[in-house]
Amino acid sequence: MKTILFILWLSFLSVPFMGLKGGLWLLSGIVLAYCIFLIIKKSSNLLKEFRLPEIPYNLKILYALIFVILLVLPFVLKDYYLDVIILAGIYIILALGLNVVIGFSGLLNLGFAAFYAIGAYSFALLTTNAGLGFWTSLSSTLFITALSGFILAFPALRLRGDYLAIVTLGFGEIARLTLNNWDSLTRGPNGISGIPSPFVFGFELSSLSHYYYLVFIFVLIAVFIVRRVYHSRIGRAWLALRDDEMAAEAMGIDTTKYKFLAFSFGAFWAGLAGTLFASKMRFVSPESFTFMESVFVACMVILGGLGSIPGVIVGSLILVVLPEVLREFQLYRMLALGIGIILMMVFRPLGLIRSKG
Amino acid sequence: MLLLKDIYTFYGHIEAIKGIDIYVNKGEIVCLIGSNGAGKSTALMTISGVLKSKTGSITFEGEEIHRMLPHRIVAKGISQVPEGRRIFPKLTVRENLEMGAYTKSSKLRVKSEKLKRQYDKVYEMFPVLKEREKQMGGTLSGGEQQMLAIGRALMSKPKLLLLDEPSLGLAPIFVGKIFKTIKELNAKGLTILLVEQNARAALKLAHRGYVMESGRIVKEGEGKKLLHAPDIKRAYLGE
């Protein structure tokens, strides 16, 4: 019964996009597929007993293989695909940062794009206006974003759950509107252009494949550090904070300190992602940091699995790559995304790759 | 060992504790009994630093801990088993215990021998926890969760253990076991401050007891004496 309602509803949703005829086609298609599925399921236990032949593989070799494939990608892929993958890498860093706040510490943050924006704008201003080099700007940007995370943590200390979500949402909007209206500094909606390409040890990173490697290295660093912190005392304290704040306090955890730390640490990675974004695009404008962006990153974290690092990586890849693949079906992209998340909630409520903790 | 003097604790404008004095000697079991809303749990939370008293002082081993933050107080050697157990449901039993040793593990390495001995002690006391080591805390039964909560509090090697309603919502067989454990812990030299609704069991166990009523202490004395005092019998023991 549930299934039938679900199918009907799905088809109904698609009516405005595909017309009545299309909706009916979709309906009959899904019903047919479902019937076939039922027949197979009922008629034999074959499906249950069927196992994929087990391929003996070594996890280390697998990782090495993936690593090598990732290394040679720029030589194989067209620029367009490379571009998408670089973007995915930037989003992985961003989502890892948000994962620290939402996934590890359980502090719902819906204004994460603000830190992303602060990172991108700081970098843009430092390189264009102040004329600083890549590394100096990068480190100052990281400092600035971590500091902004620290500042947002002040109201967060008193709030929890939904209320915190609203405050962070407000913070995100404040950041975006400030960027939009502070003409003298940020040049308003026109954005900042002409961000110079970075020099790494005297070597100019100009082509896409250079950026690919730069982002690749930073993603590796981010994954490594976030993983280490997750398994450290700090990570444990965050988990305790997420599970039961009062009990955490009774265990002798300084909850105030770890909330500040979670926000700053999360913002730090958003700053890195913002830097890479600004540096790659050579241009930043407030348009890139809307509320939708925050939601998008939150979707990555939730889709992949709250608190799970591999999950977040997979989630970001799916949400960046899929819309690009589905570019031909422009109109239905958001629909597909919505359906995807609903399906996930039904079948894998803890995310694609759930966290162990 | 612990001395509370002239404590007034408020929730906003509501005065939950109206001036109490409590002392706990080393090696004692002291229990705090009283009906719902008498301020027993509030008193414990004031000691552990979650709530602050407007006036008065709390000294622990001669040191003023009244204005200290909760995590500093835990580090001083006062460990709390909160009301309703409050274990971490999504961490495993082992990880729950690990959190208990949080204040210690900054000095000790997580995998150090000392910490391992501490785990073994807890597992020895509650063998069922060893069995369920890798299970999520939330999947344990109520009694097992209470054991875990006590075990977790012991991980920091406290000098004083604050127990808030350890028998709450447990099957009678577990209640007996928990009280037996408390007695054993005390025999090993741990000082215990116990808050209980189960007045009879608590008073039997305790060396001394305090009776609280709407934020004040109305009676204090040896556990056995309170157990036989006629007004206590009538009010709390149902005789």
XYZ file of C-alpha atoms in Angstrom:
596
model
C 0.000 0.000 0.000
C 2.783 2.351 0.988
C 4.617 1.558 -2.192
C 1.576 2.236 -4.366
C 1.034 5.592 -2.684
C 4.694 6.383 -3.115
C 4.599 5.592 -6.832
C 1.434 7.617 -7.331
C 2.892 10.573 -5.518
C 6.125 10.402 -7.490
C 4.251 10.380 -10.743
C 2.055 13.221 -9.609
C 5.134 15.261 -8.781
C 6.495 14.808 -12.261
C 3.274 15.966 -13.951
C 4.161 19.682 -13.979
C 7.486 18.887 -15.603
C 6.626 16.165 -18.054
C 2.954 16.795 -18.702
C 0.105 14.455 -18.061
C 1.261 11.993 -20.689
C 4.780 11.863 -19.322
C 3.448 11.369 -15.830
C 1.346 8.447 -16.960
C 4.315 6.922 -18.750
C 6.428 7.246 -15.653
C 3.638 5.752 -13.556
C 3.209 2.747 -15.794
C 6.961 2.338 -16.048
C 7.473 2.266 -12.297
C 4.471 -0.005 -11.752
C 5.791 -2.402 -14.373
C 9.260 -2.387 -12.841
C 7.791 -2.952 -9.424
C 5.662 -5.872 -10.668
C 8.654 -7.508 -12.261
C 10.554 -7.040 -9.033
C 7.734 -8.631 -7.067
C 7.490 -11.574 -9.454
C 11.199 -12.226 -9.227
C 11.082 -11.925 -5.478
C 8.120 -14.233 -5.085
C 8.813 -16.839 -7.719
C 12.152 -17.954 -6.436
C 14.630 -17.612 -3.714
C 17.254 -17.282 -6.374
C 17.581 -13.618 -5.608
C 18.343 -14.342 -1.992
C 20.856 -17.032 -2.688
C 22.499 -15.122 -5.455
C 25.859 -13.798 -4.363
C 28.375 -11.896 -6.297
C 31.436 -14.047 -6.696
C 33.839 -12.914 -4.060
C 36.850 -11.293 -5.533
C 39.775 -11.448 -3.180
C 41.238 -8.013 -2.963
C 43.579 -6.168 -0.751
C 42.337 -2.866 0.564
C 45.768 -1.305 0.402
C 46.185 -2.291 -3.232
C 42.749 -0.911 -3.960
C 43.635 2.413 -2.382
C 46.920 2.492 -4.240
C 45.084 1.807 -7.469
C 42.598 4.614 -6.833
C 45.467 6.900 -5.947
C 47.296 6.126 -9.201
C 44.127 6.574 -11.219
C 43.548 9.942 -9.570
C 47.134 10.926 -10.319
C 46.908 10.256 -14.035
C 43.402 11.652 -14.485
C 44.479 15.054 -15.857
C 46.285 13.335 -18.727
C 43.218 11.375 -19.718
C 40.238 13.589 -19.106
C 38.902 16.484 -21.069
C 39.101 19.904 -19.448
C 35.391 19.967 -18.737
C 35.453 16.793 -16.680
C 38.583 17.922 -14.914
C 36.821 21.141 -14.032
C 33.953 19.207 -12.459
C 36.356 17.048 -10.472
C 38.253 20.072 -9.152
C 34.955 21.541 -8.037
C 34.102 18.244 -6.369
C 37.434 18.362 -4.537
C 36.714 21.842 -3.238
C 33.305 20.703 -2.063
C 34.845 17.692 -0.353
C 36.966 20.006 1.773
C 33.951 22.193 2.478
C 31.780 19.227 3.421
C 34.499 17.813 5.644
C 34.489 21.104 7.518
C 30.725 21.077 7.919
C 30.901 17.443 8.959
C 33.004 18.478 11.926
C 30.291 20.850 13.076
C 27.153 18.838 12.247
C 28.397 15.280 12.094
C 30.890 15.138 14.929
C 29.641 17.758 17.355
C 25.941 17.723 16.505
C 25.679 21.503 16.162
C 23.295 22.221 13.311
C 24.839 24.890 11.116
C 22.829 26.185 8.167
C 25.018 29.156 7.380
C 28.169 27.375 6.442
C 28.417 29.164 3.105
C 29.245 32.272 5.139
C 32.622 30.850 6.106
C 33.154 29.725 2.537
C 32.407 33.273 1.441
C 34.624 34.823 4.086
C 37.426 32.528 2.955
C 36.979 33.306 -0.720
C 36.655 37.069 -0.184
C 39.550 37.310 2.238
C 41.750 35.531 -0.224
C 40.506 37.631 -3.112
C 41.046 40.902 -1.248
C 44.419 39.912 0.123
C 45.752 38.962 -3.287
C 44.252 41.801 -5.317
C 44.109 44.777 -2.940
C 46.996 43.947 -0.662
C 48.977 42.178 -3.359
C 50.102 39.368 -1.125
C 51.341 36.058 -2.454
C 49.449 32.795 -2.488
C 50.861 31.253 0.666
C 50.679 34.390 2.797
C 47.125 35.022 1.699
C 46.230 31.410 2.272
C 47.485 31.334 5.827
C 45.931 34.698 6.699
C 42.657 33.571 5.151
C 42.638 30.409 7.202
C 43.267 32.462 10.301
C 40.471 34.896 9.465
C 37.899 32.181 8.784
C 38.809 30.228 11.892
C 38.384 33.461 13.835
C 34.969 34.070 12.269
C 33.982 30.551 13.305
C 35.100 31.391 16.805
C 32.917 34.498 16.796
C 29.827 32.623 15.604
C 30.366 30.114 18.391
C 29.435 32.761 20.995
C 25.684 32.677 20.316
C 25.974 28.958 19.642
C 26.991 28.369 23.239
C 23.538 29.219 24.492
C 21.502 27.651 21.725
C 20.799 24.156 20.625
C 19.098 22.336 17.783
C 16.542 24.300 15.791
C 17.383 27.614 17.434
C 21.029 27.254 16.569
C 20.045 26.418 12.992
C 18.121 29.704 12.741
C 20.985 31.751 14.172
C 23.524 30.219 11.798
C 21.109 30.734 8.935
C 20.922 34.378 9.911
C 24.684 34.599 10.066
C 24.908 33.184 6.541
C 22.530 35.830 5.243
C 24.339 38.616 7.096
C 27.605 37.583 5.500
C 26.113 37.430 2.017
C 24.258 40.748 2.331
C 27.346 42.428 3.705
C 29.363 41.245 0.742
C 26.584 42.394 -1.560
C 26.306 45.886 -0.125
C 29.731 46.918 1.125
C 30.620 48.413 -2.220
C 33.805 50.154 -1.212
C 35.434 46.952 -0.057
C 33.806 44.069 -1.888
C 32.609 45.915 -5.011
C 29.118 44.666 -4.310
C 27.332 42.391 -6.752
C 30.053 42.941 -9.344
C 32.389 40.826 -7.323
C 36.148 40.849 -7.328
C 37.932 39.767 -10.437
C 41.549 39.471 -11.488
C 42.732 37.212 -8.708
C 46.227 36.229 -9.766
C 47.081 32.581 -10.242
C 49.148 31.132 -7.433
C 52.889 30.660 -7.521
C 54.072 27.546 -5.784
C 57.814 27.614 -5.192
C 58.240 29.972 -8.106
C 56.154 27.833 -10.402
C 52.971 29.374 -11.724
C 49.860 27.259 -11.505
C 48.085 28.259 -14.641
C 46.436 25.261 -16.259
C 43.559 23.200 -14.988
C 45.684 20.156 -14.351
C 47.928 22.213 -12.076
C 44.878 23.189 -10.060
C 43.775 19.598 -10.066
C 46.954 18.554 -8.305
C 46.806 21.481 -5.904
C 43.250 20.640 -4.881
C 44.098 16.957 -4.785
C 46.929 17.550 -2.321
C 44.757 19.756 -0.142
C 41.966 17.175 -0.119
C 44.447 14.542 1.011
C 45.714 16.831 3.755
C 42.163 17.657 4.846
C 41.089 14.026 4.965
C 44.214 13.080 6.863
C 43.944 15.827 9.468
C 40.192 15.518 9.990
C 40.593 11.774 10.414
C 43.368 12.200 12.938
C 41.431 14.768 14.914
C 38.331 12.562 14.819
C 40.234 9.741 16.441
C 41.891 11.981 19.005
C 40.690 13.180 22.393
C 39.150 16.176 20.711
C 37.078 13.996 18.399
C 35.920 11.899 21.322
C 34.871 15.009 23.191
C 32.859 16.159 20.171
C 31.097 12.815 19.931
C 30.234 12.943 23.616
C 28.939 16.483 23.149
C 26.751 15.315 20.283
C 25.343 12.343 22.169
C 24.576 14.017 25.484
C 25.836 17.420 26.430
C 25.017 17.146 30.105
C 26.674 13.776 30.457
C 29.696 15.124 28.626
C 29.896 17.897 31.169
C 29.618 15.375 33.998
C 32.537 13.465 32.453
C 34.703 16.494 32.869
C 34.625 17.738 29.305
C 34.894 21.472 28.908
C 31.873 21.800 26.626
C 32.431 25.495 25.993
C 35.944 24.949 24.748
C 34.992 22.111 22.439
C 32.102 24.029 20.913
C 34.445 26.872 20.098
C 36.916 24.404 18.734
C 34.311 22.671 16.545
C 33.155 25.924 15.004
C 36.662 27.235 14.410
C 37.944 23.965 13.045
C 34.968 23.610 10.707
C 35.314 27.197 9.524
C 39.015 26.630 8.952
C 38.285 24.077 6.227
C 35.597 26.278 4.732
C 38.299 28.947 4.514
C 40.583 26.570 2.661
C 37.785 25.609 0.267
C 36.977 29.291 -0.258
C 40.612 30.049 -1.029
C 40.842 27.275 -3.588
C 37.558 28.336 -5.113
C 38.568 31.987 -5.437
C 41.974 31.072 -6.730
C 40.622 28.705 -9.343
C 37.739 30.894 -10.529
C 39.883 34.051 -10.424
C 36.640 35.751 -9.546
C 34.302 35.880 -6.577
C 30.841 37.378 -6.228
C 28.130 37.127 -3.570
C 26.083 34.969 -5.917
C 28.240 31.947 -5.195
C 27.476 32.008 -1.489
C 23.724 31.966 -1.191
C 21.650 30.058 1.307
C 21.232 27.319 -1.297
C 24.949 26.747 -1.104
C 24.727 26.066 2.630
C 21.849 23.686 2.041
C 23.764 21.995 -0.744
C 26.763 21.344 1.484
C 24.513 20.175 4.314
C 22.902 17.779 1.801
C 26.305 16.354 0.965
C 27.018 15.653 4.597
C 23.585 14.164 5.265
C 23.440 12.161 2.046
C 26.883 10.707 2.607
C 26.305 9.909 6.248
C 26.586 12.252 9.212
C 29.928 11.925 10.902
C 31.413 9.542 8.369
C 34.440 10.805 6.465
C 34.224 8.405 3.480
C 30.493 9.093 3.424
C 31.040 12.822 3.146
C 33.491 12.327 0.302
C 31.042 10.124 -1.591
C 28.193 12.528 -0.845
C 30.108 15.512 -2.233
C 31.160 13.585 -5.331
C 27.601 12.496 -6.029
C 26.094 15.924 -5.506
C 28.666 17.702 -7.638
C 29.042 15.155 -10.395
C 25.414 14.078 -10.733
C 23.974 17.504 -11.591
C 26.686 17.870 -14.229
C 25.873 14.488 -15.717
C 22.195 15.341 -15.667
C 22.799 18.724 -17.262
C 20.782 17.677 -20.313
C 17.726 17.243 -18.167
C 18.088 20.759 -16.781
C 14.560 21.027 -15.466
C 14.485 17.772 -13.607
C 17.764 18.150 -11.796
C 16.348 19.561 -8.618
C 13.515 17.060 -8.814
C 15.985 14.225 -9.093
C 17.972 15.583 -6.167
C 14.842 15.817 -4.030
C 13.728 12.325 -4.943
C 17.210 11.024 -4.298
C 17.283 12.450 -0.792
C 13.778 11.167 -0.019
C 14.733 7.702 -1.265
C 17.826 7.835 0.886
C 15.765 8.759 3.936
C 13.552 5.743 3.265
C 16.197 3.165 2.521
C 19.359 4.388 4.215
C 18.336 6.839 6.892
C 21.847 7.095 8.264
C 23.422 8.044 4.944
C 25.105 6.121 2.183
C 28.135 5.211 4.243
C 27.115 5.417 7.855
C 29.605 6.249 10.543
C 30.590 3.592 13.015
C 30.509 5.779 16.103
C 36.062 15.745 52.918
C 33.184 17.642 51.382
C 31.526 20.541 53.114
C 28.576 22.552 51.854
C 27.762 25.687 53.751
C 24.776 27.928 53.374
C 23.872 26.938 49.833
C 21.081 28.747 47.976
C 20.506 27.590 44.406
C 18.044 29.183 42.020
C 16.477 28.186 38.726
C 15.878 31.633 37.341
C 13.759 33.167 40.088
C 12.699 29.907 41.640
C 14.568 29.116 44.778
C 15.208 25.380 44.653
C 17.537 25.152 47.623
C 17.023 27.431 50.581
C 20.191 27.303 52.573
C 21.534 23.850 53.270
C 24.617 22.632 55.105
C 25.931 19.169 54.333
C 29.175 17.477 55.177
C 30.598 14.172 54.023
C 33.477 12.481 55.817
C 36.058 10.353 54.090
C 34.942 6.750 53.678
C 31.298 7.428 54.380
C 28.125 6.703 52.487
C 25.860 9.669 52.981
C 22.379 9.639 51.544
C 20.035 12.438 50.723
C 16.390 11.460 50.778
C 13.223 13.363 50.232
C 10.195 13.525 47.999
C 10.037 14.787 44.432
C 11.120 18.379 44.059
C 12.738 18.571 47.458
C 15.978 19.734 45.850
C 18.072 16.608 46.162
C 19.259 16.502 42.558
C 19.734 20.255 42.595
C 22.065 19.841 45.553
C 24.136 17.304 43.629
C 24.253 19.493 40.552
C 25.417 22.383 42.691
C 28.267 20.261 44.016
C 29.291 19.142 40.537
C 29.267 22.740 39.354
C 26.523 22.521 36.733
C 24.435 24.884 38.826
C 25.825 27.675 40.957
C 24.745 28.707 44.392
C 24.175 32.398 45.027
C 25.899 32.336 48.353
C 27.835 30.087 50.652
C 30.785 27.861 50.009
C 31.589 24.332 48.935
C 34.927 22.969 49.996
C 36.397 19.679 48.871
C 39.452 18.422 50.750
C 39.998 21.877 52.105
C 39.812 23.523 48.703
C 37.108 25.923 47.646
C 35.379 24.466 44.559
C 32.291 26.584 44.550
C 33.161 28.863 41.643
C 34.943 26.224 39.609
C 33.755 25.015 36.202
C 32.309 21.495 36.096
C 35.219 19.941 34.231
C 37.688 21.305 36.781
C 35.650 19.830 39.604
C 35.664 16.416 37.918
C 39.420 16.685 37.623
C 39.585 17.331 41.376
C 38.151 13.861 41.972
C 34.398 14.290 42.218
C 32.670 12.027 39.752
C 28.977 12.058 39.034
C 26.492 9.433 37.898
C 23.725 11.644 36.571
C 20.066 10.981 37.096
C 18.592 8.830 34.340
C 22.018 7.310 33.655
C 22.758 9.466 30.623
C 25.190 7.135 28.947
C 26.235 8.007 25.399
C 23.809 5.944 23.291
C 25.763 6.056 20.064
C 29.150 5.219 21.497
C 30.142 1.665 22.304
C 30.419 0.443 25.882
C 34.179 0.667 25.659
C 34.051 4.199 24.296
C 31.624 5.197 27.022
C 34.138 4.037 29.598
C 36.857 5.835 27.720
C 34.898 9.073 28.041
C 34.760 8.494 31.780
C 38.524 8.606 31.923
C 38.567 11.822 29.939
C 40.144 14.009 32.585
C 42.805 11.413 33.210
C 43.650 10.493 29.658
C 45.240 13.839 28.959
C 48.012 12.857 31.302
C 47.908 9.156 30.572
C 48.231 7.875 27.064
C 44.967 6.343 25.922
C 46.512 2.926 25.611
C 48.555 3.128 28.781
C 48.786 0.301 31.276
C 47.192 2.342 34.039
C 44.123 3.001 31.994
C 43.924 -0.631 30.985
C 43.949 -1.673 34.602
C 41.128 0.753 35.162
C 39.070 -0.920 32.441
C 39.809 -4.321 33.939
C 38.629 -3.159 37.348
C 35.330 -1.983 35.941
C 34.915 -5.149 33.896
C 35.655 -7.221 36.955
C 32.948 -5.439 38.863
C 30.462 -5.666 35.984
C 31.361 -8.672 33.841
C 28.365 -8.041 31.625
C 30.010 -4.867 30.351
C 32.974 -6.875 29.164
C 30.610 -9.105 27.217
C 28.981 -6.106 25.614
C 32.171 -4.146 25.103
C 31.601 -3.471 21.404
C 27.863 -2.886 21.629
C 26.321 0.570 21.405
C 25.421 1.986 24.787
C 21.850 2.602 23.679
C 21.259 -1.099 23.059
C 21.873 -2.077 26.674
C 19.042 -2.756 29.102
C 18.250 -0.254 31.840
C 20.168 -2.123 34.495
C 23.165 -2.600 32.263
C 23.094 1.077 31.401
C 23.160 1.939 35.083
C 26.163 -0.325 35.529
C 27.792 1.360 32.592
C 27.059 4.777 34.047
C 28.633 3.776 37.370
C 31.557 2.122 35.620
C 32.060 5.226 33.533
C 32.117 7.431 36.609
C 34.704 5.142 38.217
C 37.046 5.413 35.243
C 38.334 8.760 36.438
C 39.353 7.206 39.776
C 37.229 9.566 41.844
C 37.659 10.223 45.535
C 34.003 11.093 45.902
C 31.191 9.548 43.882
C 27.905 11.391 43.491
C 25.071 9.014 42.676
C 21.784 10.470 41.547
C 18.886 8.024 41.838
C 20.761 4.908 40.775
C 17.717 2.675 41.340
C 15.366 4.790 39.242
C 13.292 2.701 36.854
C 15.181 -0.526 37.412
C 13.867 -4.034 37.938
C 14.049 -5.092 41.632
C 16.776 -7.624 40.889
C 18.954 -4.855 39.490
C 18.167 -2.502 42.345
C 19.562 -5.045 44.770
C 22.631 -5.514 42.637
C 23.280 -1.811 42.323
C 23.033 -1.272 46.078
C 25.347 -4.211 46.644
C 27.827 -2.624 44.267
C 27.625 0.668 46.125
C 28.407 -1.125 49.353
C 31.362 -2.911 47.789
C 32.729 0.297 46.360
C 32.488 1.922 49.756
C 34.234 -1.037 51.378
C 37.115 -0.403 48.996
C 37.436 3.109 50.360
C 35.323 5.215 48.032
C 33.301 7.995 49.610
C 29.765 8.149 48.292
C 27.033 10.750 48.323
C 23.788 9.090 47.330
C 20.508 10.679 46.332
C 17.612 8.253 46.484
C 13.852 8.012 46.448
C 14.082 4.445 47.615
C 14.544 5.695 51.171
C 14.494 2.349 52.923
C 17.261 0.786 50.870
C 19.304 3.953 50.954
C 19.072 4.429 54.702
C 19.981 0.810 55.347
C 23.097 1.303 53.347
C 24.148 4.749 54.475
C 26.227 5.721 57.463
C 24.457 9.016 57.709
C 21.476 10.548 56.047
C 19.847 13.900 55.397
C 16.152 14.371 54.800
C 15.226 17.232 52.497
C 11.887 18.914 52.176
C 11.154 21.778 49.789
C 14.719 22.990 49.624
C 15.604 22.648 53.285
C 17.153 19.948 55.382
C 14.585 18.937 57.975
C 16.396 16.073 59.628
C 19.825 14.539 59.728
C 21.444 11.685 61.562
C 22.775 8.159 61.351
C 21.185 6.005 58.699
C 19.918 3.367 61.101
C 18.438 5.982 63.425
C 16.610 7.728 60.617
C 15.299 4.366 59.515
C 13.585 3.956 62.859
C 12.550 7.545 63.490
C 8.743 7.602 63.656
C 8.155 10.716 61.531
C 10.477 9.445 58.798
C 8.757 6.097 58.882
C 5.432 7.751 58.360
C 6.494 10.141 55.633
C 8.962 8.155 53.573
C 8.772 4.509 54.474
C 5.043 4.094 54.375
C 4.525 2.638 57.797
